[in-house]
Short mmCIF file of C-alpha atoms in Angstrom, two decimals:
data_model
loop_
_atom_site.label_atom_id
_atom_site.label_comp_id
_atom_site.label_asym_id
_atom_site.label_seq_id
_atom_site.Cartn_x
_atom_site.Cartn_y
_atom_site.Cartn_z
CA MET M 1 17.84 -51.09 46.66
CA ASN M 2 17.70 -55.30 46.56
CA LEU M 3 20.88 -55.28 46.60
CA ILE M 4 23.42 -53.38 48.53
CA LEU M 5 25.69 -52.32 45.59
CA ILE M 6 30.02 -51.85 46.28
CA LYS M 7 32.12 -51.09 44.17
CA PRO M 8 35.89 -53.20 44.55
CA GLU M 9 37.39 -49.93 45.23
CA GLU M 10 35.48 -49.35 48.80
CA LEU M 11 36.51 -52.86 50.52
CA VAL M 12 39.54 -52.40 52.82
CA ASP M 13 40.40 -56.31 54.13
CA ASN M 14 40.75 -56.16 57.77
CA ASP M 15 42.09 -59.37 59.02
CA GLY M 16 42.17 -61.78 56.02
CA LYS M 17 38.69 -63.05 57.00
CA LYS M 18 36.48 -59.80 56.53
CA ASN M 19 36.06 -56.92 54.52
CA VAL M 20 35.19 -53.70 55.95
CA ILE M 21 33.85 -50.33 53.73
CA ILE M 22 32.07 -47.49 55.53
CA LEU M 23 29.74 -45.41 54.45
CA ASP M 24 29.19 -41.71 55.06
CA VAL M 25 26.08 -40.57 56.43
CA GLN M 26 24.84 -38.82 53.12
CA ASP M 27 25.74 -42.25 51.61
CA ALA M 28 22.15 -42.89 50.20
CA ARG M 29 22.79 -46.73 50.96
CA THR M 30 23.19 -45.55 54.73
CA LYS M 31 19.89 -43.91 54.62
CA HIS M 32 18.09 -46.70 52.93
CA ILE M 33 20.38 -49.72 55.69
CA LEU M 34 18.96 -47.35 59.05
CA GLY M 35 16.57 -45.34 57.12
CA HIS M 36 14.05 -47.95 55.02
CA LEU M 37 15.44 -51.45 55.86
CA ARG M 38 15.69 -49.73 59.64
CA LYS M 39 18.55 -52.38 60.42
CA SER M 40 19.91 -52.20 64.03
CA PRO M 41 23.74 -53.17 64.74
CA GLY M 42 24.71 -57.09 63.98
CA GLY M 43 21.64 -57.41 61.02
CA GLN M 44 22.53 -58.77 57.82
CA VAL M 45 21.49 -56.53 54.68
CA LEU M 46 22.64 -58.25 51.15
CA ILE M 47 25.53 -56.95 49.06
CA GLY M 48 26.94 -57.44 46.06
CA ILE M 49 30.39 -55.81 44.75
CA ILE M 50 30.42 -55.00 41.17
CA GLY M 51 31.74 -57.15 38.46
CA GLY M 52 31.82 -59.72 41.63
CA SER M 53 30.07 -62.32 44.16
CA LYS M 54 26.82 -61.65 46.26
CA GLY M 55 26.80 -62.66 50.19
CA SER M 56 26.15 -60.95 52.83
CA ALA M 57 26.91 -58.22 55.60
CA ALA M 58 26.79 -57.36 59.25
CA VAL M 59 26.15 -53.32 59.75
CA PHE M 60 27.46 -51.14 62.96
CA PRO M 61 26.31 -47.52 63.14
CA LYS M 62 29.18 -45.41 64.20
CA ASP M 63 27.83 -42.18 66.86
CA ASP M 64 29.05 -40.13 63.67
CA GLY M 65 25.99 -41.45 62.22
CA SER M 66 28.02 -43.48 59.38
CA LEU M 67 27.86 -47.00 58.56
CA LYS M 68 29.87 -49.50 59.24
CA LEU M 69 29.51 -52.99 57.15
CA GLU M 70 31.72 -56.08 57.56
CA ILE M 71 32.13 -58.81 55.19
CA ASP M 72 32.46 -62.26 55.97
CA LYS M 73 34.29 -63.50 53.18
CA GLY M 74 33.22 -66.80 54.12
CA THR M 75 29.27 -65.71 52.95
CA LEU M 76 30.63 -64.89 49.82
CA LEU M 77 29.09 -66.47 46.35
CA GLN M 78 30.13 -66.75 43.00
CA THR M 79 27.31 -65.68 40.47
CA PRO M 80 27.22 -67.49 37.23
CA GLU M 81 28.95 -63.82 35.44
CA SER M 82 32.59 -63.71 37.32
CA LEU M 83 32.55 -67.57 37.17
CA ASN M 84 32.55 -66.07 33.04
CA ARG M 85 30.08 -69.01 32.46
CA MET M 86 28.18 -68.32 29.20
CA MET M 87 24.84 -65.70 29.74
CA PRO M 88 22.61 -64.02 27.38
CA GLU M 89 23.10 -60.74 26.79
CA VAL M 90 21.80 -57.80 25.45
CA THR M 91 22.64 -54.47 23.94
CA LEU M 92 20.66 -51.43 23.76
CA LEU M 93 21.09 -49.64 20.64
CA LEU M 94 19.27 -46.74 21.51
CA ALA M 95 18.84 -42.71 19.64
CA ILE M 96 19.11 -40.26 22.02
CA CYS M 97 15.17 -39.43 23.08
CA PHE M 98 13.68 -36.47 25.76
CA PRO M 99 16.76 -36.15 28.56
CA LYS M 100 14.00 -36.32 31.33
CA ARG M 101 12.96 -39.62 29.87
CA LEU M 102 16.03 -40.70 29.40
CA LYS M 103 17.22 -40.27 33.11
CA ALA M 104 14.18 -41.66 34.07
CA LEU M 105 15.48 -44.84 30.99
CA TRP M 106 18.56 -45.14 32.95
CA PRO M 107 17.83 -47.16 36.28
CA MET M 108 15.13 -48.63 34.10
CA ILE M 109 17.37 -50.64 31.38
CA ALA M 110 19.90 -51.53 34.13
CA SER M 111 17.87 -53.29 36.11
CA PHE M 112 17.36 -55.88 33.37
CA GLY M 113 20.11 -58.58 34.16
CA TYR M 114 21.12 -59.42 30.86
CA VAL M 115 21.77 -55.92 29.29
CA ARG M 116 25.37 -55.61 29.20
CA ARG M 117 25.81 -52.89 26.75
CA ILE M 118 24.08 -49.64 25.84
CA ILE M 119 24.74 -47.90 23.46
CA ILE M 120 23.54 -44.11 23.18
CA ILE M 121 23.41 -42.65 19.64
CA ARG M 122 21.56 -39.69 17.12
CA GLY M 123 19.35 -41.03 15.33
CA GLN M 124 18.21 -38.96 11.53
CA LEU M 125 14.96 -37.49 13.83
CA SER M 126 16.51 -36.80 17.22
CA ASP M 127 16.68 -33.22 18.24
CA THR M 128 19.79 -32.07 18.11
CA ASP M 129 19.85 -29.76 21.15
CA PHE M 130 19.67 -33.33 23.21
CA CYS M 131 22.78 -34.35 22.58
CA LYS M 132 24.52 -31.15 24.83
CA SER M 133 21.78 -32.66 27.54
CA SER M 134 24.23 -33.19 31.25
CA THR M 135 22.36 -36.67 31.10
CA LEU M 136 24.49 -37.81 29.00
CA ARG M 137 27.39 -37.32 31.47
CA PRO M 138 29.16 -40.25 33.30
CA ASP M 139 28.31 -38.22 36.39
CA VAL M 140 25.10 -38.27 36.00
CA TYR M 141 24.09 -42.22 34.35
CA ARG M 142 26.60 -43.98 36.46
CA PRO M 143 24.92 -43.41 39.45
CA LEU M 144 21.41 -44.02 38.11
CA ILE M 145 22.57 -47.48 36.78
CA GLU M 146 23.56 -48.53 40.04
CA GLU M 147 20.79 -47.80 40.96
CA GLY M 148 19.06 -50.06 37.79
CA MET M 149 21.17 -53.14 38.84
CA SER M 150 21.02 -52.41 42.94
CA GLN M 151 17.50 -52.71 42.10
CA GLY M 152 17.75 -55.96 39.37
CA GLY M 153 19.89 -57.61 42.04
CA HIS M 154 22.80 -58.29 39.43
CA THR M 155 26.34 -57.25 40.06
CA GLN M 156 27.42 -57.26 35.96
CA PRO M 157 29.40 -54.01 34.85
CA ILE M 158 27.43 -52.36 32.73
CA GLN M 159 29.03 -50.61 29.36
CA VAL M 160 27.97 -46.76 28.08
CA ASP M 161 29.16 -45.67 24.60
CA ILE M 162 27.69 -42.01 23.88
CA VAL M 163 27.76 -41.74 19.96
CA THR M 164 26.17 -38.49 18.98
CA GLU M 165 28.20 -36.31 17.12
CA SER M 166 27.13 -38.06 14.03
CA VAL M 167 23.57 -39.40 12.46
CA ILE M 168 23.26 -43.70 12.43
CA SER M 169 25.08 -44.20 9.13
CA ARG M 170 26.53 -48.24 8.16
CA LYS M 171 29.69 -46.86 9.27
CA THR M 172 28.99 -46.37 12.08
CA LEU M 173 27.07 -49.65 12.69
CA ASP M 174 30.26 -51.36 11.59
CA GLN M 175 32.15 -48.90 14.44
CA LEU M 176 29.89 -49.61 17.08
CA PHE M 177 29.60 -53.95 16.22
CA TRP M 178 31.84 -55.32 13.02
CA ALA M 179 35.13 -53.53 14.01
CA SER M 180 35.26 -53.34 17.04
CA GLY M 181 36.16 -56.84 18.93
CA TYR M 182 32.08 -56.92 20.44
CA LYS M 183 31.47 -60.41 20.70
CA HIS M 184 28.84 -61.83 19.35
CA ASN M 185 27.91 -63.96 16.04
CA ASP M 186 25.79 -65.16 13.24
CA ALA M 187 23.13 -66.31 16.03
CA THR M 188 23.15 -62.93 17.55
CA ALA M 189 19.57 -61.65 17.06
CA LYS M 190 19.63 -58.12 15.54
CA VAL M 191 16.52 -56.19 16.66
CA PHE M 192 14.67 -52.87 15.11
CA LEU M 193 11.59 -51.61 16.23
CA ASP M 194 9.33 -50.41 14.01
CA CYS M 195 6.15 -49.10 13.32
CA GLU M 196 5.57 -49.36 9.85
CA GLY M 197 6.10 -52.26 7.16
CA ALA M 198 3.81 -54.70 6.31
CA GLN M 199 6.52 -57.87 7.00
CA LEU M 200 6.99 -56.55 11.19
CA VAL M 201 8.48 -59.83 12.56
CA PRO M 202 7.10 -60.28 16.42
CA ALA M 203 10.54 -59.21 18.84
CA ARG M 204 10.37 -62.71 20.50
CA ASP M 205 10.16 -64.83 16.70
CA VAL M 206 13.42 -63.28 16.01
CA VAL M 207 15.52 -63.82 19.44
CA VAL M 208 13.98 -68.05 18.31
CA ALA M 209 15.37 -68.10 14.94
CA ALA M 210 18.33 -66.95 15.42
CA ALA M 211 19.00 -69.25 18.60
CA ASN M 212 17.59 -72.22 16.01
CA LYS M 213 20.13 -71.08 13.72
CA ASP M 214 23.39 -72.15 16.20
CA ASN M 215 25.33 -74.69 16.43
CA GLN M 216 28.11 -74.01 18.57
CA HIS M 217 26.58 -73.88 21.42
CA HIS M 218 26.86 -69.80 21.46
CA SER M 219 25.37 -67.81 24.35
CA PRO M 220 22.07 -66.38 23.10
CA SER M 221 22.18 -62.79 22.97
CA ALA M 222 20.41 -60.06 21.15
CA ILE M 223 21.08 -56.42 19.74
CA VAL M 224 17.80 -53.98 20.29
CA ALA M 225 17.52 -51.14 18.15
CA ILE M 226 14.98 -48.02 19.01
CA GLY M 227 14.64 -44.50 17.38
CA PRO M 228 13.36 -41.52 18.88
CA GLU M 229 10.15 -40.13 19.48
CA ARG M 230 9.67 -39.90 16.04
CA GLY M 231 10.86 -43.24 15.19
CA TRP M 232 13.31 -44.39 12.62
CA THR M 233 12.85 -43.12 8.89
CA GLU M 234 13.06 -45.29 5.71
CA GLU M 235 17.08 -44.23 5.28
CA GLU M 236 18.18 -45.73 8.57
CA ALA M 237 15.29 -48.72 8.73
CA THR M 238 17.68 -49.83 5.29
CA ILE M 239 21.02 -49.76 7.10
CA PHE M 240 19.58 -51.99 9.78
CA LYS M 241 18.16 -54.15 7.04
CA HIS M 242 21.72 -54.17 5.18
CA ARG M 243 23.15 -54.90 8.42
CA GLY M 244 21.63 -58.28 9.18
CA PHE M 245 18.24 -56.54 11.65
CA THR M 246 15.30 -57.19 11.04
CA ALA M 247 11.92 -54.69 11.32
CA SER M 248 10.34 -56.25 14.51
CA THR M 249 7.28 -55.24 16.28
CA LEU M 250 6.16 -55.29 20.16
CA GLY M 251 2.67 -55.71 19.13
CA LEU M 252 0.63 -55.81 15.97
CA ASN M 253 -1.06 -52.42 15.67
CA SER M 254 0.73 -50.97 18.64
CA ARG M 255 2.82 -47.40 18.92
CA PHE M 256 4.38 -46.33 22.22
CA ARG M 257 6.48 -44.33 23.64
CA VAL M 258 9.91 -44.49 23.36
CA ASP M 259 10.71 -45.48 27.49
CA THR M 260 7.35 -48.14 27.13
CA ALA M 261 8.91 -49.04 24.59
CA VAL M 262 12.47 -49.46 25.93
CA VAL M 263 11.01 -51.86 29.15
CA ALA M 264 8.54 -53.28 26.50
CA GLY M 265 11.89 -54.54 24.41
CA LEU M 266 13.49 -55.58 26.95
CA ALA M 267 11.42 -57.35 28.63
CA ILE M 268 9.90 -59.36 25.81
CA VAL M 269 13.81 -60.13 24.00
CA SER M 270 15.15 -60.92 28.17
CA ALA M 271 12.17 -63.53 28.59
CA ALA M 272 13.07 -65.09 24.43
CA LEU M 273 16.56 -65.63 25.61
CA GLU M 274 15.17 -67.36 28.82
CA GLU M 275 13.26 -69.46 26.44
CA VAL M 276 16.27 -70.26 24.19
CA ILE M 277 18.12 -71.92 27.16
CA PHE M 278 15.24 -73.59 28.40
CA PHE M 279 14.47 -75.90 25.38
CA LYS M 280 18.28 -75.82 25.20
CA GLN M 281 18.52 -77.73 27.75
CA GLN M 282 15.77 -79.84 28.11
CA LYS M 283 17.14 -81.19 24.46
CA GLN M 284 20.45 -81.83 26.50
CA ILE M 285 18.41 -84.20 29.13
CA THR M 286 16.65 -86.02 26.21
CA ASP M 287 20.21 -86.62 24.26
CA ALA M 288 22.31 -87.66 27.21
#
């Protein structure tokens, strides 16, 4: 854990200057702070309030094995996200894959700081039995997402949508994005990773090209669609293209397992978004 995450409802206002949280002896955070970090009474740990600020807390072990954290409100620093500043945003559209693989992926995905939404859908080649997996239950994936956020050191909540009742269609995409009030714009890069076709575009180039179309100074954003183990069908590829997605690759002549494609895809897209921000900032300095 690079950041001890705390839910807002766990906080108790002590005296107006400090917030207190009591962690149970069985809490993974207690075990990490005392067992791994080996913090002594009064030691400091980095904390983050989900959806809010980051800061530090003093550690005070209790006789029953539980742990009291005292958070000095003066140490809390607002994050760009909590200040509602424009930040890159990534939505991952992932076709349901092997449950064990998906379970391992939840924290990996959440560790990427720009991921704001995860959508699990059923591809035409997905195994329908996977849709019954406990890995799709909130009580299973929520702790794993928080584990990833803690590892990534960020506090911004991640929205999760499980849409496995039917296979992907134009209607499904419309409901998930265009008809749902989802925040996107013409400069949102829309990428679906594919292995077939002679005109695949590097995912990085799709993100940069989309950002260059933006004349309204929107925060750069991207939607990344990754298929199941057997990939997307031609019909699904057509659906994506009709909704403005670009068939993309992470490397010519490269074929990856789903988990590798997810991590590599998010890394490449996140780096491309940062590249866009860097050059926009450089341009602003030059134009000033």
